[in-house]
Amino acid sequence: KKIWKHQTPKPYEIYIRVLHEIFCSQDSVSVLTPSKITNGEYWDLEYQIDAIKMGIDRINNHNGVIIADVTGLGKSIIASAIAKNLEIQTIVISPPHLIPQWEDYQEVFRLPGARIYSIGKMQEVYDRYISWSEPLLFIVDEAHRFRNEDTDDYRLLHQLCRTNPANKVIALTATPFNNAPKDMFAIVKLFQTP
């Protein structure tokens, strides 16, 4: 009866825990910020730096992170900064209309060994990296497109992400919830075993 699963926390304890999760500062963690990485081309916005620190923490603990926010708040900048901090060969999977943007990020953020592929070229990505022995970081832009586990593209991406236990995933989406919780669960399965 003394272990945690047999105890019911008091409302005050839950309140304190929620405050800690929301407002906990990770100032002790030192990261390369967008401004440092890009020699001032991008600004250091506090919410982005917090997201970078939290993202690195989640990746270190869970092999992946979902960055979900409305359009225009810098999800791609956050992902690029995380990739630069991790220094792992990076594969970006993006909708075709965002490829030029990712090419710019690759150049400005000096993403390590980054290759950028269109979402429509999943078979090409699979063929190239299925036997890859080194750890890879997959940045999946508009990850909500991979919410259906019954598609061939999802299966290929899932297999790629899970080929090496040291692979990492950053899933970016502006619309994390679409139809059902299983949509989000499909994205989590890219980096976590259910």
Backbone as a ProteinNet text record, in pm:
[ID]
protein_1_A
[PRIMARY]
KKIWKHQTPKPYEIYIRVLHEIFCSQDSVSVLTPSKITNGEYWDLEYQIDAIKMGIDRINNHNGVIIADVTGLGKSIIASAIAKNLEIQTIVISPPHLIPQWEDYQEVFRLPGARIYSIGKMQEVYDRYISWSEPLLFIVDEAHRFRNEDTDDYRLLHQLCRTNPANKVIALTATPFNNAPKDMFAIVKLFQTP
[TERTIARY]
81.3	0	85.2	214.5	300.3	353.3	335.6	386.6	289.6	338.7	264.3	132.4	124.1	-0.8	-117	-87	-193.4	-229.2	-168.9	-195	-273.4	-359.4	-433	-375.2	-316.9	-257.7	-365.5	-328.7	-419.5	-429.5	-542.4	-557.3	-446.8	-402.4	-294.8	-166.2	-135.4	-15.2	-25.2	-142.9	-162.6	-145.6	-201	-187.9	-40.9	35.4	178.2	251	217.8	283.3	252.1	127.8	90.4	166.7	173.5	250.6	396.6	452.6	591.2	608.7	519.1	529.9	515.1	425.8	399.9	509.9	552	640.5	783.7	815.8	950.6	1049.7	1151	1253.8	1369.5	1416.7	1530.5	1652.9	1675	1784.8	1920.6	1928.4	2057.2	2104.8	2014.9	2050.9	2106.1	2223.6	2285.5	2268.2	2213.1	2192	2239.4	2268.3	2293	2158	2145.1	2018.9	2016.8	1898.1	1891.5	1983.9	1994.9	2081.4	2228.7	2271.1	2410.1	2440.3	2348.9	2371.2	2378.2	2289.9	2277.7	2351.5	2437.3	2511.2	2418.8	2309	2216.9	2111.1	2109.8	2007	1867.8	1859.3	1733.6	1746.6	1637.9	1636.3	1620.4	1660.1	1636.5	1507.9	1401.4	1273.4	1261.6	1221.4	1222.5	1140	1021.3	938.5	1003.5	1078.8	1147.6	1265.4	1337.7	1450	1397.6	1286.6	1225	1184.6	1127.2	1085.4	1206.1	1315.9	1437.8	1488.9	1496.1	1542.8	1451.4	1320.5	1224.9	1230	1243.9	1251	1371.4	1487.6	1608.5	1589.1	1528.8	1502.4	1410.6	1302.2	1208.4	1274.6	1357	1426.5	1523.8	1597.2	1690.6	1618.7	1499	1424.8	1333.5	1284.9	1182.1	1211.1	1326.1	1366.9	1286.3	1202.8	1126.6	1046.2	993.3	912	812.9	696.6	598.4	595.3	623	615.1	488	388.6	258.3	226.3	209.8	177	113.4	50.7	-13.9	90.9	47	134.7	198.9	328	397.3	472.9	472.3	542.5	682	726	864.7	891.7	797.9	822.2	945.7	963.4	1078	1208.9	1204.8	1324.5	1361.4	1261.6	1285	1345	1286.6	1336.7	1479	1507.1	1641.4	1743.6	1707.4	1798.2	1820.4	1715.4	1730.4	1825.2	1805.6	1891.6	2036.9	2060.9	2198.7	2258.7	2179.4	2228.1	2257.3	2178.6	2197.7	2314	2344.4	2454	2442.7	2323.4	2298.2	2261.4	2302.7	2265.1	2113.3	2067	1925.9	1861.5	1742.6	1659.5	1532	1504.2	1383.3	1283.4	1163.4	1054.8	948.7	925.1	846	749.9	637.9	553.5	632.8	603.2	681.2	689.4	580.5	582.1	671.8	714.1	801.2	948.8	979.5	1118	1212.2	1176.9	1269.1	1296.3	1195.4	1214.9	1313.7	1300.1	1390.4	1532	1544.9	1678.5	1745.9	1667.8	1721.8	1764.3	1678.8	1713.3	1838.1	1847.7	1964.4	2092.3	2087.4	2204.9	2234.8	2134.3	2154.8	2187.5	2120.3	2143.5	2255.6	2309.1	2417.6	2380.9	2267.3	2218.7	2313.6	2353.4	2454.7	2410.5	2476.4	2449.3	2305.5	2234.3	2090.1	2059.3	1957.3	1898.8	1749.9	1693.9	1553.1	1478.3	1366.5	1285.8	1140.4	1074	930.6	854.6	743.1	657.1	620.7	607.8	571.3	682.7	801.2	915.7	954.7	857.3	887.4	956	920.8	986	1134.4	1167.7	1307.8	1384.8	1323.6	1386.6	1407	1305.8	1312.3	1425.9	1429.9	1532.8	1673.7	1690	1823.1	1866.2	1773.1	1812.7	1770.6	1705.7	1657.6	1772.8	1886.7	2000.9	2107	2073.3	2167.4	2207.7	2336	2380.7	2397.6	2416.5	2434.9	2299.7	2294.1	2168.3	2127.4	1998.2	1942.2	1840	1830.7	1725.1	1627.6	1502.9	1399.1	1317.6	1315.6	1226	1111	992	873.9	785.7	788.7	707.2	566.6	469	327.3	303.6	347.1	341.1	198.6	98.6	-39.3	-75.7	3.1	-19.9	11	79.2	113.6	29.6	-92.5	-178.1	-248.5	-251.6	-320.7	-219.5	-223.7	-128.3	-149.6	-260.2	-290.7	-233.5	-163.3	-107.9	32.9	73.4	208.5	313	287.6	385.3	407.8	302	318.9	403.6	373.8	449.6	597.8	627.6	767.5	836.5	770.7	828.9	846.5	747.3	754.8	873.2	889.8	1001.1	1135.4	1144.3	1268.8	1301.8	1202.8	1225.7	1266	1223.3	1247.8	1363.5	1435.3	1543.1	1661.9	1687.5	1800.9	1747.3	1779.3	1727	1775.7	1880.5	1932.1	1871.2	1782	1714.6	1626.8	1611	1530.1	1429	1318.4	1212	1166.7	1154.3	1088.4	969.5	849.4	726.7	669.5	650.6	596.6	454.7	364	227.2	157.7	75.4	-8.1	-146.7	-176.3	-307.5	-288.6	-251.4	-221.7	-341.9	-459.3	-577.8	-665.1	-691.1	-770.4	-905.4	-905.9	-1032.7	-1048.2	-939.9	-948	-811.5	-807.7	-677.5	-582.8	-635.5	-547.7	-463.4	-508.9	-428.1	-297.1	-303.7	-183.6	-100.6	-168.5	-99.3	-13.7	-61.2	16.1	147.7	145.8	267.6	361.5	306.6	389.7	457.9	391.3	448.9	572.1	595.4	716.7	841.9	830.4	948.2	928.1	808.4	782.8	712.5	751.5	683.1	560.8	443.3	320.9	327.2
-120.6	0	126.5	112.3	229.1	269.9	186.1	224.9	319.7	394.5	505	463.9	344.8	309.9	281.7	267.8	245.8	373.5	484.1	609.3	704.2	781.7	885.4	1020.2	1093.6	1221.4	1322	1410.9	1516.8	1620.4	1690	1792	1896.6	1936	2034.2	1981.3	1853.4	1794.1	1791.8	1761.8	1763.2	1904.6	2001.8	2142.4	2183.7	2149.1	2183.6	2115.3	1990.9	1918.6	1984.6	2024.7	2092.4	2223.8	2301.2	2426	2399.7	2296.1	2260.9	2226.5	2146.5	2106.8	2226.4	2317.3	2431.8	2537.1	2566.7	2680.5	2644.2	2516.8	2474.9	2534.9	2597.7	2658.6	2561.7	2549.2	2462.6	2547.4	2651.3	2743.8	2677.8	2570.9	2507.4	2433.6	2403.7	2333.8	2435.5	2407.9	2498.7	2442	2522.4	2478.7	2586.7	2544	2639.8	2695.9	2825.7	2890.3	2928.2	2956.9	2996.1	3112.4	3211.3	3325.5	3284.5	3200.6	3154.3	3069.6	2980.3	2889.3	2965.8	3065.3	3135.1	3268.8	3293	3420.1	3540.8	3533.3	3645.7	3656.3	3563.9	3571	3545.3	3460.9	3436	3486.8	3534.7	3585.1	3470.5	3498.3	3404.8	3446	3374.2	3398.8	3301.4	3353	3272.9	3145	3153.9	3033.5	2930.3	2976.3	2881.6	2815.9	2893.1	2835.7	2733.1	2765.8	2668.6	2541.9	2558.8	2443.3	2360.8	2427	2355.2	2271.1	2331.7	2258.8	2141.9	2167.4	2060	1951.7	1992	1894.9	1803.7	1861.4	1780.8	1684.5	1733.9	1648.4	1532.3	1562.2	1455.4	1354.5	1403.6	1312.5	1223.6	1280.6	1200.9	1095.8	1128.1	1035.2	940	982.3	903.5	878.1	921.3	904.9	987.4	1073	1156.5	1261.7	1354	1461.6	1505.5	1547.4	1607.4	1755.8	1837.4	1982.4	2026.5	2062.9	2099.5	2242.5	2326.5	2466.2	2522.3	2637.7	2697.5	2740.8	2759.5	2799.9	2935.4	2945.3	3073	3098.9	3003.6	3027.2	2965.6	2906.3	2862.3	2717.9	2628.7	2486.6	2437.8	2482.6	2440.4	2496.1	2616.7	2676.6	2597.8	2563.5	2484	2348.4	2283	2151.8	2162.2	2267	2285.4	2306.9	2385.8	2410	2281.5	2204.3	2076.1	1986.3	1978.4	1894	1937	2066	2116.2	2080.5	2090.6	2056	1906.8	1822.5	1678.1	1627.4	1698.6	1660.4	1515.3	1477.9	1345.8	1368.1	1276.8	1291	1302	1401.3	1438.5	1410.8	1351.4	1327.8	1408.3	1501.1	1581.9	1526.9	1498	1451.9	1560.9	1620.4	1742.5	1740.7	1811.8	1830.7	1905	1880.2	1941.6	2094	2160	2306.4	2365	2283	2331.5	2294.1	2221.3	2179.3	2298.8	2403.7	2518.9	2581.1	2587.1	2639.6	2553.3	2421	2330.8	2337.5	2361.6	2378.4	2502	2608.5	2728.2	2698.2	2627.4	2592	2503.7	2411.6	2323.4	2405.4	2505.3	2588.4	2679.8	2749.9	2849.2	2784.2	2673.3	2606.3	2502.6	2481.4	2384.7	2249.4	2196.4	2069.8	1957.4	1874.1	1771.5	1666.1	1665	1563.7	1557.9	1667.9	1666.4	1637	1555.8	1528.6	1558.5	1619.3	1660.1	1583.1	1523.7	1443	1487.8	1473.7	1500.2	1384.3	1415.8	1312.5	1207	1247.2	1155.3	1061.3	1073.8	989.5	894.3	845.9	760.4	630.4	576.3	452.5	476.6	592.2	627.9	642.7	708.1	724.9	588.1	506.2	371.3	290.7	290.2	212.2	257.7	387.9	441.6	414.8	421.5	420	296.5	199.9	84.9	3.7	2	-74.5	15.1	138.9	235.9	193.1	193.7	145.1	256.6	379.7	491.8	547.4	608.4	669.9	785.4	799.7	905.8	985.3	1113	1198.3	1225.4	1185.6	1211.1	1331.9	1435.2	1548.4	1529.7	1510.5	1486.9	1610.4	1692	1813.4	1776.5	1843.1	1810.9	1662.2	1620.6	1480.1	1426.1	1514.2	1466.7	1392.1	1407.6	1331.2	1182.7	1149.8	1010.4	956.2	1003.8	960.1	828.1	785.3	662.3	548.7	455.5	344.4	244.5	254.4	158.2	196.8	310.2	351.5	296.4	279.8	232.4	331.8	461.4	562.4	556.5	538	527.1	404.9	291.8	169.5	186.6	249.2	271.2	362.6	472.2	565.2	497.6	423.6	354.8	258	180.7	85.6	158.4	269.9	347.2	401	456.8	516.6	412.5	289.1	185.2	92	116.9	27.1	28.8	140.9	153.2	207	141.4	190.3	330.1	378	512.2	618.4	578.7	677.3	767.9	891.4	991.1	1049.6	1102.9	1158.8	1292.8	1391	1517.5	1527.9	1522.5	1532.6	1672.8	1742.3	1878.2	1877	1942.8	1951.5	2074.5	2135.3	2246.6	2196.1	2072.1	2013.9	1877.2	1875.1	1747.1	1655.1	1710.9	1626.8	1641.8	1531.2	1534.1	1469.2	1338.6	1268.6	1197.4	1136.7	1056.1	1051.5	1015	1003.3	905.7	805.8	710	777	892	965.2	1010.1	1066.5	1110	990.2	883.2	762.6	706.3	714.5	665.9	742.2	871.4	951.6	916.2	896.1	857.8	724.4	634.4	502.1	509.3	621.6	636.2	630	669.2	669.6	597.2	548	474.9	343.7	239.9	112.4	116.7	87.1	93.3	-3.8
0	0	0	10.1	14.9	-122	-223.4	-355	-423.2	-520.6	-581	-643.5	-698.2	-768.4	-674.2	-545.4	-447.6	-372.4	-411	-341.8	-430.6	-370.4	-441.7	-400.2	-497.2	-458.6	-419.4	-330.6	-288.3	-399.6	-410	-514.7	-512.7	-393.3	-383.6	-448	-426.4	-485.5	-637.8	-688.9	-833.4	-886.8	-816.3	-855.5	-862.2	-759.4	-756.3	-871.8	-899.7	-1009.5	-1144.1	-1164	-1288.8	-1302.5	-1193.8	-1198.3	-1233.4	-1174.9	-1203.2	-1351.3	-1405.4	-1546	-1639.6	-1607.3	-1694.3	-1682.9	-1561.9	-1541	-1506.2	-1504	-1471	-1570.4	-1519.4	-1603.3	-1619.3	-1740.8	-1767.2	-1799.8	-1719.8	-1744.7	-1731.8	-1653.3	-1632.8	-1757.6	-1848.2	-1970.1	-2069.7	-2121.1	-2217.3	-2357.9	-2447.1	-2584.7	-2680.6	-2800.9	-2907.4	-2949.1	-2946	-2979	-3127.4	-3181.9	-3322.9	-3358.2	-3270.1	-3298.1	-3304	-3208.5	-3208.1	-3331.3	-3365.3	-3477.8	-3609.2	-3625.2	-3753.6	-3755.7	-3657.9	-3649.7	-3655.8	-3581.4	-3568.6	-3676.4	-3773	-3877.5	-3820.5	-3717.5	-3647.6	-3504.8	-3449.2	-3312.6	-3214.5	-3091.9	-2982.4	-2912	-2939.7	-2873.4	-2756.7	-2642	-2519.8	-2533	-2592.8	-2603	-2695.3	-2795.9	-2883.4	-2811.6	-2733.2	-2657.5	-2557.5	-2490.7	-2399.3	-2474.2	-2592.6	-2672.9	-2717.8	-2751.4	-2790.9	-2674.1	-2555.9	-2437.6	-2404.8	-2407.2	-2377.7	-2483.9	-2609.9	-2719	-2705.8	-2674.3	-2655.1	-2538.7	-2430.6	-2314.8	-2352	-2425.1	-2464.2	-2557.3	-2648.1	-2739.9	-2662.7	-2569	-2490.2	-2406	-2359.4	-2273.1	-2349.6	-2467	-2535.9	-2683.7	-2732.4	-2872.7	-2970.6	-2923.4	-3015.3	-2942.5	-3022.5	-2968.7	-3077	-3034.1	-3123.6	-3091.7	-3192.3	-3175.6	-3246.5	-3167.7	-3221.4	-3181.8	-3280.2	-3254.8	-3381	-3368.5	-3484.2	-3586.7	-3707.3	-3816	-3786.1	-3815.8	-3805.8	-3677.4	-3583.4	-3457.1	-3454.3	-3563.6	-3573	-3538.5	-3567.4	-3541.9	-3617.2	-3740.5	-3821.4	-3765.8	-3714	-3652.3	-3527.1	-3446.7	-3326.2	-3364	-3463.5	-3506.8	-3560.9	-3637.2	-3692.5	-3581.4	-3481	-3368.6	-3288	-3269.2	-3199.2	-3278	-3409.5	-3493.9	-3483.3	-3485	-3474.1	-3338.4	-3232.5	-3099.2	-3085.1	-3150.7	-3139.3	-3224.2	-3333.9	-3423.7	-3472	-3515.5	-3574	-3720.3	-3807	-3947.4	-3956.5	-4031.3	-4031.6	-4165.9	-4160.3	-4277.9	-4256.7	-4348.2	-4339.9	-4440.6	-4393.3	-4480.3	-4475.6	-4592.6	-4597.5	-4715.2	-4704.4	-4822.2	-4930.3	-5055.6	-5164.9	-5157	-5117.6	-5115.9	-5006.5	-4910	-4803.3	-4823.4	-4928.5	-4952.3	-4967.5	-5043.9	-5051.3	-4914.1	-4828.2	-4693.2	-4617	-4626.2	-4555.3	-4611.7	-4740.4	-4798.5	-4740.2	-4719	-4654.5	-4510.2	-4434.7	-4297	-4292.8	-4386.7	-4391.9	-4406.6	-4491.7	-4515.8	-4396.8	-4348.2	-4243.1	-4108.4	-4075.9	-3947.9	-3956.1	-4075.1	-4096.7	-4035.4	-4080.4	-4026.4	-4066.1	-3971	-3996.9	-4097.7	-4212	-4314.8	-4360.6	-4353.9	-4381.4	-4527.6	-4544	-4675.4	-4664.7	-4767.7	-4765.5	-4873.2	-4833.1	-4924.8	-4918.4	-5029.7	-5037	-4973	-4910.8	-4852.6	-4957.1	-5080.9	-5188.7	-5230.6	-5171.9	-5210.1	-5097.5	-5023.2	-4908.6	-4950.3	-5065.9	-5110.1	-5136.6	-5194.7	-5219	-5087.1	-4990.2	-4858.7	-4793.9	-4801.8	-4743.9	-4807.5	-4939.3	-5009.4	-4972.1	-4953.9	-4922.9	-4778.5	-4683.4	-4542.2	-4463.9	-4525.4	-4448.5	-4389.9	-4454.8	-4404.1	-4340.7	-4314	-4258	-4117.3	-4088.7	-3957.6	-3854.4	-3897.8	-3805.7	-3760.4	-3641.9	-3596.9	-3688.5	-3706.1	-3788.8	-3707.5	-3740.3	-3686.5	-3799.4	-3781.3	-3880.6	-3837	-3919.3	-3897.5	-3995.1	-3943.3	-4025.9	-4017.7	-4123.2	-4126.6	-4171.7	-4113.2	-4134.4	-4107.1	-3988.7	-3948.1	-3943.3	-3934.4	-3931.3	-4059.6	-4164.4	-4288.3	-4268.7	-4159.6	-4129.7	-4014.3	-4002.4	-3891.7	-3919.5	-4045.7	-4082	-4094.7	-4000.9	-3998.1	-4111.1	-4182.2	-4287.8	-4423.7	-4432	-4560.5	-4578.7	-4703.4	-4733.6	-4685.1	-4703.6	-4660.6	-4510.2	-4431.9	-4287.3	-4253	-4315.3	-4285.3	-4316.8	-4429.9	-4467.2	-4365.7	-4329.2	-4232.6	-4097	-4053.4	-3924.6	-3922.5	-4028	-4033.6	-4031.2	-4104.1	-4104.9	-3966.6	-3901.9	-3770.4	-3667.5	-3687	-3587	-3623.4	-3735.7	-3776.9	-3681.6	-3618	-3527.7	-3395.2	-3284.8	-3156.2	-3119.3	-3186.1	-3157.8	-3249.2	-3341.3	-3426.7	-3341.8	-3388.3	-3318.6	-3417.7	-3364.2	-3448.3	-3391.2	-3480.4	-3446.9	-3541.2	-3486.7	-3565.8	-3549.7	-3659.6	-3657.6	-3712	-3643	-3691.8	-3634.1	-3716.5	-3670	-3633.3	-3670	-3641.6	-3576.7	-3447.1	-3383.9	-3370	-3349.1	-3334.8	-3457.7	-3524.1	-3645.6	-3623	-3619	-3606.3	-3472	-3426.7	-3305.2	-3237.8	-3109.8	-3041.5	-3109.5	-3179.9	-3248	-3355.7	-3407.6	-3505	-3442.4	-3322.8	-3252.6	-3208.5	-3169.3	-3125.9	-3238.5	-3361.9	-3475.8	-3488.6	-3463.4	-3471	-3355.6	-3237	-3122	-3148.7	-3218.3	-3246.4	-3336	-3399.3	-3480.4	-3392.6	-3265.2	-3178.8	-3045.7	-3018	-2894.6	-2924.5	-2853.2	-2864.5	-2774.9	-2829	-2746.8	-2628.6
[MASK]
++++++++++++++++++++++++++++++++++++++++++++++++++++++++++++++++++++++++++++++++++++++++++++++++++++++++++++++++++++++++++++++++++++++++++++++++++++++++++++++++++++++++++++++++++++++++++++++++++

